[in-house]
Coordinates of C-alpha atoms in Angstrom, one line a residue:
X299 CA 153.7 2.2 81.2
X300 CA 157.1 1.5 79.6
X301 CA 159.8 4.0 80.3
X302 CA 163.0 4.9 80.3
X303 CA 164.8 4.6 84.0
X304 CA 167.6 5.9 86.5
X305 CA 169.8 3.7 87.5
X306 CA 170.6 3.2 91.0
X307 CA 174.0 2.9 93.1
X308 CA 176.4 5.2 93.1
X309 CA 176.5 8.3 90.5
X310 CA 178.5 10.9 88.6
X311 CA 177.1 13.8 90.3
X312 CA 178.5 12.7 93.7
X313 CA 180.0 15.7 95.5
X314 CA 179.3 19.4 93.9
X315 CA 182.0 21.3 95.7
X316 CA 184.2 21.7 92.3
X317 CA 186.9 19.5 93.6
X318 CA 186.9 16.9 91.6
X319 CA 187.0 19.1 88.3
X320 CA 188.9 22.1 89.7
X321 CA 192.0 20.6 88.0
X322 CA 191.1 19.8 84.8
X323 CA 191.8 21.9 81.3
X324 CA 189.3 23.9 79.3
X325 CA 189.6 20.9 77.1
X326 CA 188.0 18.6 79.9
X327 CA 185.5 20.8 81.4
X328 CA 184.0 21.5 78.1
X329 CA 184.3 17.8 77.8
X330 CA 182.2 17.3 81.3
X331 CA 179.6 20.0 79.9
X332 CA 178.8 18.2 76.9
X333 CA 178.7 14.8 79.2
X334 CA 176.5 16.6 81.4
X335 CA 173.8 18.4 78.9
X336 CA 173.6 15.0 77.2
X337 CA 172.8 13.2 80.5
X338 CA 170.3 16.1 81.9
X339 CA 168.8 16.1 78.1
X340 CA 168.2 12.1 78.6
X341 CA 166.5 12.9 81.9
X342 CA 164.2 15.0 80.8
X343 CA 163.2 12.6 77.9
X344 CA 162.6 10.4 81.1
X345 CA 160.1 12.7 82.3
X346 CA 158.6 13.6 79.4
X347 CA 157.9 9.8 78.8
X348 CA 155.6 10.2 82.1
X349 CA 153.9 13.3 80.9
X350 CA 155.5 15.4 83.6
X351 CA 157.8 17.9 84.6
X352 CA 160.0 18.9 87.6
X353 CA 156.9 21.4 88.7
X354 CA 153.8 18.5 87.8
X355 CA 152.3 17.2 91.5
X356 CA 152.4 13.8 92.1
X357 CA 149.6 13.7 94.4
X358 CA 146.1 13.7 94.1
X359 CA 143.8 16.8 95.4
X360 CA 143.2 14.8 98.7
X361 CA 147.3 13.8 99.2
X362 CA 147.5 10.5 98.1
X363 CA 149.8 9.3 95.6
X364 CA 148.7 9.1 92.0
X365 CA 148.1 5.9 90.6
X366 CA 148.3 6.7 86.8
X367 CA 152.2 7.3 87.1
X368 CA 155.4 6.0 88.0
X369 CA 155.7 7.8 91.4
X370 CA 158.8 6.4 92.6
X371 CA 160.6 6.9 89.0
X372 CA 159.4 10.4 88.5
X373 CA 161.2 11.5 92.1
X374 CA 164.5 9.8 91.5
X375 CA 164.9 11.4 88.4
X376 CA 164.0 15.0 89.2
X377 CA 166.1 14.1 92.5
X378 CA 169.3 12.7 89.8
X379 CA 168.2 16.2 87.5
X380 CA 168.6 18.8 91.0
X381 CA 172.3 17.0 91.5
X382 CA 173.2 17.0 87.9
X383 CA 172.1 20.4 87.7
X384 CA 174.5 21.8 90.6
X385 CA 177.7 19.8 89.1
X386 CA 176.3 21.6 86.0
X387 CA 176.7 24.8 87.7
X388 CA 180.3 24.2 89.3
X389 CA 181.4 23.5 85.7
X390 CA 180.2 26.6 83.9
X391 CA 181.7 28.8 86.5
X392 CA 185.4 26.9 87.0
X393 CA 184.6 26.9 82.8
X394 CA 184.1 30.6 82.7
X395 CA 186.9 31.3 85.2
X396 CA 189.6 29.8 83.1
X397 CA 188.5 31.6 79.8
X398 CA 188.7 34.9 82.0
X399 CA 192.3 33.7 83.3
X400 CA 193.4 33.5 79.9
X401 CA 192.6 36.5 78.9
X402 CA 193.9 38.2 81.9
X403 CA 197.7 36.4 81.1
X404 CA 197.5 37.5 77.5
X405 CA 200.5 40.3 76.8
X406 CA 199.9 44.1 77.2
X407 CA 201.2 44.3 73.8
X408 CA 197.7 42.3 72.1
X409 CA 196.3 44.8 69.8
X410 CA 192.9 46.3 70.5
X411 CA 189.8 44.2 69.8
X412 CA 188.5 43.6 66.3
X413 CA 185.3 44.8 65.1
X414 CA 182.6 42.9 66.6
X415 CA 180.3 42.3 63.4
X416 CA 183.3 40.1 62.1
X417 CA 182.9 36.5 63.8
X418 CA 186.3 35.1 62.1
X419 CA 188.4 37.8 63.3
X420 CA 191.1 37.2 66.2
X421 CA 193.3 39.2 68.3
X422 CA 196.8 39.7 67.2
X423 CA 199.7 39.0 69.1
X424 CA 202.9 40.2 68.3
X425 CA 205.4 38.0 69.1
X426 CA 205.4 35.3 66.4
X427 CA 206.1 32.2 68.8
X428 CA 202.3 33.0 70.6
X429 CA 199.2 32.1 69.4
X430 CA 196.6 34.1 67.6
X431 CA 193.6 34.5 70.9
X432 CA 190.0 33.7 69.4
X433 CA 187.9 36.9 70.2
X434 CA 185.4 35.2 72.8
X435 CA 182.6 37.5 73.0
X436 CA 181.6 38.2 69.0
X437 CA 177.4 38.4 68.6
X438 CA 176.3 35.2 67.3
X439 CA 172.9 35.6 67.4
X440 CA 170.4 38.4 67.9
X441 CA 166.5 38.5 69.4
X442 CA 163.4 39.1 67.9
X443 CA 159.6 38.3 68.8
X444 CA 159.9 39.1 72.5
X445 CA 156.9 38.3 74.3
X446 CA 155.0 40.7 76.8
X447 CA 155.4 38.9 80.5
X448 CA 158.1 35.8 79.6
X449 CA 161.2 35.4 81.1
X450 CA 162.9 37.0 78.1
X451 CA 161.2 40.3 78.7
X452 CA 161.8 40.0 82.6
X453 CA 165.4 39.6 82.1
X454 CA 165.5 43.0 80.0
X455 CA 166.3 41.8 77.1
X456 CA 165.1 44.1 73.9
X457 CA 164.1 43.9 70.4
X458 CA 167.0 43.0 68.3
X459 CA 169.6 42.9 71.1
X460 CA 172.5 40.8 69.9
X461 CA 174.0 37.7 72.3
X462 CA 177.5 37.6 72.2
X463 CA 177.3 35.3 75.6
X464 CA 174.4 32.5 76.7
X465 CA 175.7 30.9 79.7
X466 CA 178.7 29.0 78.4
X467 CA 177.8 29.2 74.6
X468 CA 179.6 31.8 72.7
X469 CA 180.5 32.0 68.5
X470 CA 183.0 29.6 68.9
X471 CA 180.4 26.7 70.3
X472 CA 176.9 27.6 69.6
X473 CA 177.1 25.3 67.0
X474 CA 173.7 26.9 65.0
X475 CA 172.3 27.6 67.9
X476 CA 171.8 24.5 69.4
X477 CA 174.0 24.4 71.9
X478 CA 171.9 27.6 73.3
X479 CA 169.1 25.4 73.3
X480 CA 171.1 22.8 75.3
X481 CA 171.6 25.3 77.8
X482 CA 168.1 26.4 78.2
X483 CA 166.8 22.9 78.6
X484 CA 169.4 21.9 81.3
X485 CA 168.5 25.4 83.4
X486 CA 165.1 25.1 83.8
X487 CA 164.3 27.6 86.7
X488 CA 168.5 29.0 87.3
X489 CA 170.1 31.8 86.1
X490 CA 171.4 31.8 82.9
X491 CA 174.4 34.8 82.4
X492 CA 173.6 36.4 79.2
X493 CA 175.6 39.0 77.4
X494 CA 174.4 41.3 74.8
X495 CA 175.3 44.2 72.4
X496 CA 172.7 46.7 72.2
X497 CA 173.2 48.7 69.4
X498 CA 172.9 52.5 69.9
X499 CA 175.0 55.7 70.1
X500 CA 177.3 54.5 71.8
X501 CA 176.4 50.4 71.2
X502 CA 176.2 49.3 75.5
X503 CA 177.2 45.8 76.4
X504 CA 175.0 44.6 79.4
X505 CA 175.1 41.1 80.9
X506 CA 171.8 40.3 82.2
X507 CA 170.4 37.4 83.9
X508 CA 167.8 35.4 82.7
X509 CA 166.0 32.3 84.2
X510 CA 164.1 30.0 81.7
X511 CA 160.9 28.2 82.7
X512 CA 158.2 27.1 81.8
X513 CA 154.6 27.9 82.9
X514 CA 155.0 31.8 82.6
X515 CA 152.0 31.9 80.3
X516 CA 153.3 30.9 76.8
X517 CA 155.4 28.5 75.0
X518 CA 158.9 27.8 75.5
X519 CA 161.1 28.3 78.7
X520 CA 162.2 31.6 77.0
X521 CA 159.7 33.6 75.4
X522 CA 161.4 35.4 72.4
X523 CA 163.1 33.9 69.5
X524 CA 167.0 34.4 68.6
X525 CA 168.2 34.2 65.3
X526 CA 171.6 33.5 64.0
X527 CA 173.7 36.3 62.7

């Protein structure tokens, strides 16, 4: 079988105790993300070239190892996805921490938020030498087709909820939504933050916590369908 393989020696996920990237700007972090989706995202290609995932036995139903795949291969990668997957984690939160400190040393005097069904709007500041803030936590997409039993449901999400927060992705990065799917593909079996706007009288914001995987009884890691707004 020809596949697609880890390389050995020393690696990028060295180390998960946020040190290394605790100094870098937004800019870099987001940078790291990307780097690290599109590694975790080549991974699982890796596996999917055995016809396995990170829950598919390697054994036999007597305990021996099975001959019909690359046993050695499958285990370093799912060992190199674990690692990637905790640096992953240490760079959403230090991500997520600096985006709240931002906001937290904007002025007193920014005016109250804009409407949330209005994805181009920013805050206003009023002195003319700061910056205009990008509202970070707009609805850019909203769920439909929830399944009965998938993680989706689990995590209380609802019928036409709308996300304004998946993880890292907001309306200023989901990029059509595929950075959403990036997201769910490289937390397979972690929790996932999500944010939404349920519409009502009043509208509540909840921030749930969902964990994609698969083998729940349907397709996808998810079970519902989002839909750009």
């Amino acid at each position: 079988m020809e596949s697609t393989t880890v390389p050995s020696g020393p690696s990028s996920w060295q180390g998960t105790d946020g040190s290394r990237y605790g100094a870098l700007t937004i800019m870099q972090l987001m940078e790291k993300k990307n780097e690290t989706e599109a590694e975790l995202r080549q991974l699982s290609r890796i596996l999917e070239s055995h016809k396995v995932d990170m829950s598919t036995p390697l054994t036999t139903f007597d305990g021996f190892p099975r001959t019909d795949i690359d046993v050695t291969q499958i285990r370093t990668t799912r060992s190199r996805i674990i690692h990637i997957r905790n640096d992953y984690k240490v760079i959403m939160q230090l991500l997520e921490s600096k985006l709240h400190d931002i906001h937290a040393r904007t002025p007193s005097t920014v005016a109250s938020r804009a409407p949330i069904n209005e994805p181009s709007s920013v805050v206003q500041i009023t002195s003319p030498n700061e910056p205009a803030v990008p509202e970070l936590e707009t609805p850019f997409a909203k769920v439909s087709n929830i399944v009965t039993g998938s993680p989706a449901e689990e995590a209380g999400l609802r019928q036409d909820d709308q996300i304004s927060k998946f993880g890292s992705v907001t309306w200023l990065n989901h990029e059509k939504l595929s950075r959403v799917r990036d997201v769910v593909q490289s937390s397979e079996g972690q929790t996932v933050t999500v944010k939404v706007v349920r519409k009502g009288t009043p509208d509540e914001e909840l921030e749930l916590k969902l964990k994609p995987r698969r083998g729940w009884g349907g397709s996808g890691m998810l079970g519902c369908t989002l839909v750009p707004l």
